[in-house]
Short mmCIF file of C-alpha atoms in Angstrom, two decimals:
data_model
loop_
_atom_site.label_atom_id
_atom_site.label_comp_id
_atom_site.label_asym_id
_atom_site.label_seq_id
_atom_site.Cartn_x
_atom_site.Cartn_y
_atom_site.Cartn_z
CA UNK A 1 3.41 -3.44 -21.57
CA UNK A 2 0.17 -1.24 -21.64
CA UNK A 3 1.08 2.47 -21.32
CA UNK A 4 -1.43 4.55 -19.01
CA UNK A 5 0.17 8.05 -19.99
CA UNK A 6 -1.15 10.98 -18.06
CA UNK A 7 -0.76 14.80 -19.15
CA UNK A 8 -1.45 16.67 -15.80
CA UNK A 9 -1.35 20.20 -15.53
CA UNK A 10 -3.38 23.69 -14.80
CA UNK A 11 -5.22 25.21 -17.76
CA UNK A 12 -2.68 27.09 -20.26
CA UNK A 13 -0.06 25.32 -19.82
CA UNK A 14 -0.28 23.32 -23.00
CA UNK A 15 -0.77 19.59 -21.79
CA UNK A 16 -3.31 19.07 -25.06
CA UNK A 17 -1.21 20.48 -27.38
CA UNK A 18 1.79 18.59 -26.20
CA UNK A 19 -0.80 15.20 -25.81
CA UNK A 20 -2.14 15.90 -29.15
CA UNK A 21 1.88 15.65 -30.77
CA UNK A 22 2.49 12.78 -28.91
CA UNK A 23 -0.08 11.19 -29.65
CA UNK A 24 -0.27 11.72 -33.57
CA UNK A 25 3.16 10.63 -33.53
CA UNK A 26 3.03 7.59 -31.31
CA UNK A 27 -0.57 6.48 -31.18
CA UNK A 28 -2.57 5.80 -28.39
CA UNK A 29 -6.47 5.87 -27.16
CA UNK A 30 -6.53 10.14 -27.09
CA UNK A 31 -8.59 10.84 -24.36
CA UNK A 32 -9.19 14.53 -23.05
CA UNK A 33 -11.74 15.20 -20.88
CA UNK A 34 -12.26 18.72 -22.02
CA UNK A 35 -13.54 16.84 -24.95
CA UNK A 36 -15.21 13.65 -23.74
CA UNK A 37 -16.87 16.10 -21.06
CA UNK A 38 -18.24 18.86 -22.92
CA UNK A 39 -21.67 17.63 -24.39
CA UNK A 40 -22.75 16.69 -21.08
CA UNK A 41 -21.43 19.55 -19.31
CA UNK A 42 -23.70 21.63 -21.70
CA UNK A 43 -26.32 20.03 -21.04
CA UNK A 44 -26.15 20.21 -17.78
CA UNK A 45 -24.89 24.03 -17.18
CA UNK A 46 -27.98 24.84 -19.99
CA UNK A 47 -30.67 23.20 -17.81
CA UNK A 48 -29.85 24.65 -14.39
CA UNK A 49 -29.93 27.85 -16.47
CA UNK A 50 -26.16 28.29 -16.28
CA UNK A 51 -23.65 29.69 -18.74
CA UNK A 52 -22.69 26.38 -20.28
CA UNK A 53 -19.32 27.35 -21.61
CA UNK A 54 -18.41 27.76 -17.71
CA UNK A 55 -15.69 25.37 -16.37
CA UNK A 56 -14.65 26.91 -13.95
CA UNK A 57 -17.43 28.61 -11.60
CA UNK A 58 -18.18 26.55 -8.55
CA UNK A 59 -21.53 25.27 -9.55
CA UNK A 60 -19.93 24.07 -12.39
CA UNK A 61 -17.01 22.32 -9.84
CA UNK A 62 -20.06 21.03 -7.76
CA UNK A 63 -21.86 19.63 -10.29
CA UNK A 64 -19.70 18.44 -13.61
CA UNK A 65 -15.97 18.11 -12.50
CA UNK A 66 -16.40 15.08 -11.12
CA UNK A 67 -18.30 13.24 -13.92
CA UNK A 68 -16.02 14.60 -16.18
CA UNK A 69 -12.85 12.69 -14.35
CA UNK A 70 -15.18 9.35 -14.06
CA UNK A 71 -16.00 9.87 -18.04
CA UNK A 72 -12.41 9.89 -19.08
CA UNK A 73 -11.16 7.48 -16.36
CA UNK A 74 -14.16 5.09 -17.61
CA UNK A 75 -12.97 5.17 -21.39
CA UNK A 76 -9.03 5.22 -20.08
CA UNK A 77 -9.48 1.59 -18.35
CA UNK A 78 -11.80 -0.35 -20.95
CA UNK A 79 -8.63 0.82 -23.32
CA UNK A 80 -6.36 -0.57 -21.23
CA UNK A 81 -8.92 -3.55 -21.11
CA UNK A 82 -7.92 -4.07 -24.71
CA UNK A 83 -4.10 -3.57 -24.55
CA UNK A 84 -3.72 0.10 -25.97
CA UNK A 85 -2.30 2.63 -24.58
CA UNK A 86 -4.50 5.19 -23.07
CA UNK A 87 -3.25 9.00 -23.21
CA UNK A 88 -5.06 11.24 -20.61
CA UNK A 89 -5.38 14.87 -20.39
CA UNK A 90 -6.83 16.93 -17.69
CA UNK A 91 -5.72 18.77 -14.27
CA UNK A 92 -6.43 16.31 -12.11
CA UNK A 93 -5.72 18.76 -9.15
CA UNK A 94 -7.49 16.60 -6.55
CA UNK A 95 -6.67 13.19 -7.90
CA UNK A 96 -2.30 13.32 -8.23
CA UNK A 97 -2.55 14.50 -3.91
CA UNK A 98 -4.12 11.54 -3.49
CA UNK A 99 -1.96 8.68 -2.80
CA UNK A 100 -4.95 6.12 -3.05
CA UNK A 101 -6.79 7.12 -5.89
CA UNK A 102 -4.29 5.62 -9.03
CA UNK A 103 -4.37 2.23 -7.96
CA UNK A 104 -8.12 2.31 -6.63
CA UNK A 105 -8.65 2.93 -10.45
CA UNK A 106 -6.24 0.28 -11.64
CA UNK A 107 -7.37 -1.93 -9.12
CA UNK A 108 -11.03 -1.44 -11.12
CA UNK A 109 -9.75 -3.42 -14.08
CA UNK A 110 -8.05 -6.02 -11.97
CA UNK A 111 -4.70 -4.22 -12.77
CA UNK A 112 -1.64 -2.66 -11.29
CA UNK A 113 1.36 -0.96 -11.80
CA UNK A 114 2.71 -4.27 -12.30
CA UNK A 115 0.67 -4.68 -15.49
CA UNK A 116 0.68 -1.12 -16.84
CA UNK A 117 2.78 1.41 -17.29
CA UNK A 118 1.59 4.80 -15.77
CA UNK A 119 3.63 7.82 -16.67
CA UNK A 120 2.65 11.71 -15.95
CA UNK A 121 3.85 14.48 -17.46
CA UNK A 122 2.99 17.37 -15.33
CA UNK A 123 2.79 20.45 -17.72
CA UNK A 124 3.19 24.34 -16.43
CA UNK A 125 4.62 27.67 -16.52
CA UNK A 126 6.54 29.57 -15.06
CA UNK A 127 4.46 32.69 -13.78
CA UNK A 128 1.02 33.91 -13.20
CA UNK A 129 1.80 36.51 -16.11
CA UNK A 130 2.76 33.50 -18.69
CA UNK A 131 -0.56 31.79 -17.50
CA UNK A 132 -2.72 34.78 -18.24
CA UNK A 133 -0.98 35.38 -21.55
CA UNK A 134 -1.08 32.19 -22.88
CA UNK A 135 -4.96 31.78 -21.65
CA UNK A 136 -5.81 35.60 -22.95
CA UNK A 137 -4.31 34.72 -26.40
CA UNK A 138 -6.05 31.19 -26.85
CA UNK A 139 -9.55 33.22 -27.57
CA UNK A 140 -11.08 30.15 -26.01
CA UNK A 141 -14.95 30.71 -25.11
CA UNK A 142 -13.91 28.77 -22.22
CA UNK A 143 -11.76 30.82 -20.82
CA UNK A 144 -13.96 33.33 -20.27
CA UNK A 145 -15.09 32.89 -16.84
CA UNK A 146 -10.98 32.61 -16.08
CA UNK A 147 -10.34 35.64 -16.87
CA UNK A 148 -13.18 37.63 -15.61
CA UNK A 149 -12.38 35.93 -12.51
CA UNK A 150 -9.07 36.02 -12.02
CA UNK A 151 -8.27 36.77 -8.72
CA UNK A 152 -10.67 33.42 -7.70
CA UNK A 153 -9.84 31.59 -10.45
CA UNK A 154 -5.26 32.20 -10.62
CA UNK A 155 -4.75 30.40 -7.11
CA UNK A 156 -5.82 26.67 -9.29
CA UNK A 157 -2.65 27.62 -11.28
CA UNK A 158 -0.16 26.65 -8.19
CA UNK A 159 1.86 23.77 -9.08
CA UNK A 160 1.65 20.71 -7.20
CA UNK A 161 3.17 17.64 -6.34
CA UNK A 162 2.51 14.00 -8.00
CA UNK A 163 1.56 11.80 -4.82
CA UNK A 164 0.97 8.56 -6.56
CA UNK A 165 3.09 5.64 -5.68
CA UNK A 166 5.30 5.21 -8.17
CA UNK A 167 9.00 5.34 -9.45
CA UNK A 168 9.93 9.14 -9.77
CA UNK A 169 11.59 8.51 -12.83
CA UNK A 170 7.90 7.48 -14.23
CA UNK A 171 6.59 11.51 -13.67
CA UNK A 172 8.45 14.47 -15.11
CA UNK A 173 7.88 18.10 -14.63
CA UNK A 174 7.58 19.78 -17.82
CA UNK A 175 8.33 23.68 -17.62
CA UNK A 176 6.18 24.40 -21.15
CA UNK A 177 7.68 28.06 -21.46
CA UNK A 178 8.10 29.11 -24.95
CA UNK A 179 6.58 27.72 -28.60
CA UNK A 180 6.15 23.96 -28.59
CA UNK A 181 9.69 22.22 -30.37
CA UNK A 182 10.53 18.84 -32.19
CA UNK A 183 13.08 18.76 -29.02
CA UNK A 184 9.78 18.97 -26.69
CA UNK A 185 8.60 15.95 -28.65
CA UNK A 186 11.49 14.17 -28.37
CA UNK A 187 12.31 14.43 -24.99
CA UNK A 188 8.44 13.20 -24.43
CA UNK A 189 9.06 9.91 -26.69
CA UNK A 190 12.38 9.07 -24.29
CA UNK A 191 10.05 9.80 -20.96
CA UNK A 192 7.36 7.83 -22.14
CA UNK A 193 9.34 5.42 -23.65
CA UNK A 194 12.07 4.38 -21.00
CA UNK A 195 11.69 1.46 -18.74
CA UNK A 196 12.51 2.29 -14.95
#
């Protein structure tokens, strides 16, 4: 069965690099909308005359976030159109509260969770203080606008809860604390690969 494999999870907390392992190891459609975003998101922050490495600021939530989630969702669901597995990365904050909004985009392709397997692998850390170390030490251009703003920008970092309708055995809570491990990996591959 087609995998639709989500990596959920505010920013630090290493759902890419964790993606990216799985991913080179198992295969999949890669599909991070960090990446798949990004030239448009320039564009778009550079003609309203807007710091276009900002991803955070709320003209940038007004005006890209959203395209960015229909971007990646787009190229997610023609992959699943072809039978491959489509591995997702992004935060996703407003879409996992909302009970509606998995099989609304399922439901686009004329699937279900019938027909595809969705799994989510909420990524995070422990503390404020592991965020802000692990965001401070990435030297991502990025970031920048997170840390100047921290206070505004820290309360995103609260973890929340998967609302989608599915088996709880198909979403795991990843505590990403520490380097990333062949164990990390492996217990991934069993997640991801287990049948509920």
């Amino acid at each position: 069965m087609r995998k639709l494999i989500f990596f959920i999870g505010p920013a630090g907390a290493g759902k890419t690099t964790l993606a990216k392992a799985y991913a080179s190891k198992r295969g999949g459609a890669f599909l991070d909308m960090d990446t798949l975003l990004r030239p448009a998101a320039v564009a778009l922050m550079t003609l309203a005359g807007k710091d276009p490495e900002d991803r955070d600021s709320p003209f940038y939530k007004q005006h890209c976030r959203d395209l960015g989630y229909r971007i990646t969702m787009n190229a997610a669901l023609e992959n699943l159109t072809l039978g491959l597995d489509a591995i997702v990365i992004g935060p996703f904050t407003r879409e996992i509260i909302d009970p509606l909004w998995l099989n609304q985009e399922l439901s686009t392709i004329n699937a279900s969770t019938d027909d595809v397997m969705v799994k989510a692998v909420y990524v995070y850390l422990p503390s404020e203080e592991a965020y802000h170390s692990r965001i401070s030490g990435r030297g991502s251009t990025l970031d920048i606008w997170k840390l100047d703003n921290w206070e505004q920008f820290s309360p995103s970092l609260t973890r929340s809860e998967i609302r989608w309708p599915v088996d709880p055995a198909s979403i795991l809570y990843l505590d990403n604390s520490g380097p990333f491990t062949s164990e990390k990996l492996e217990m991934l591959e069993k997640f991801i690969d287990r049948v509920n």
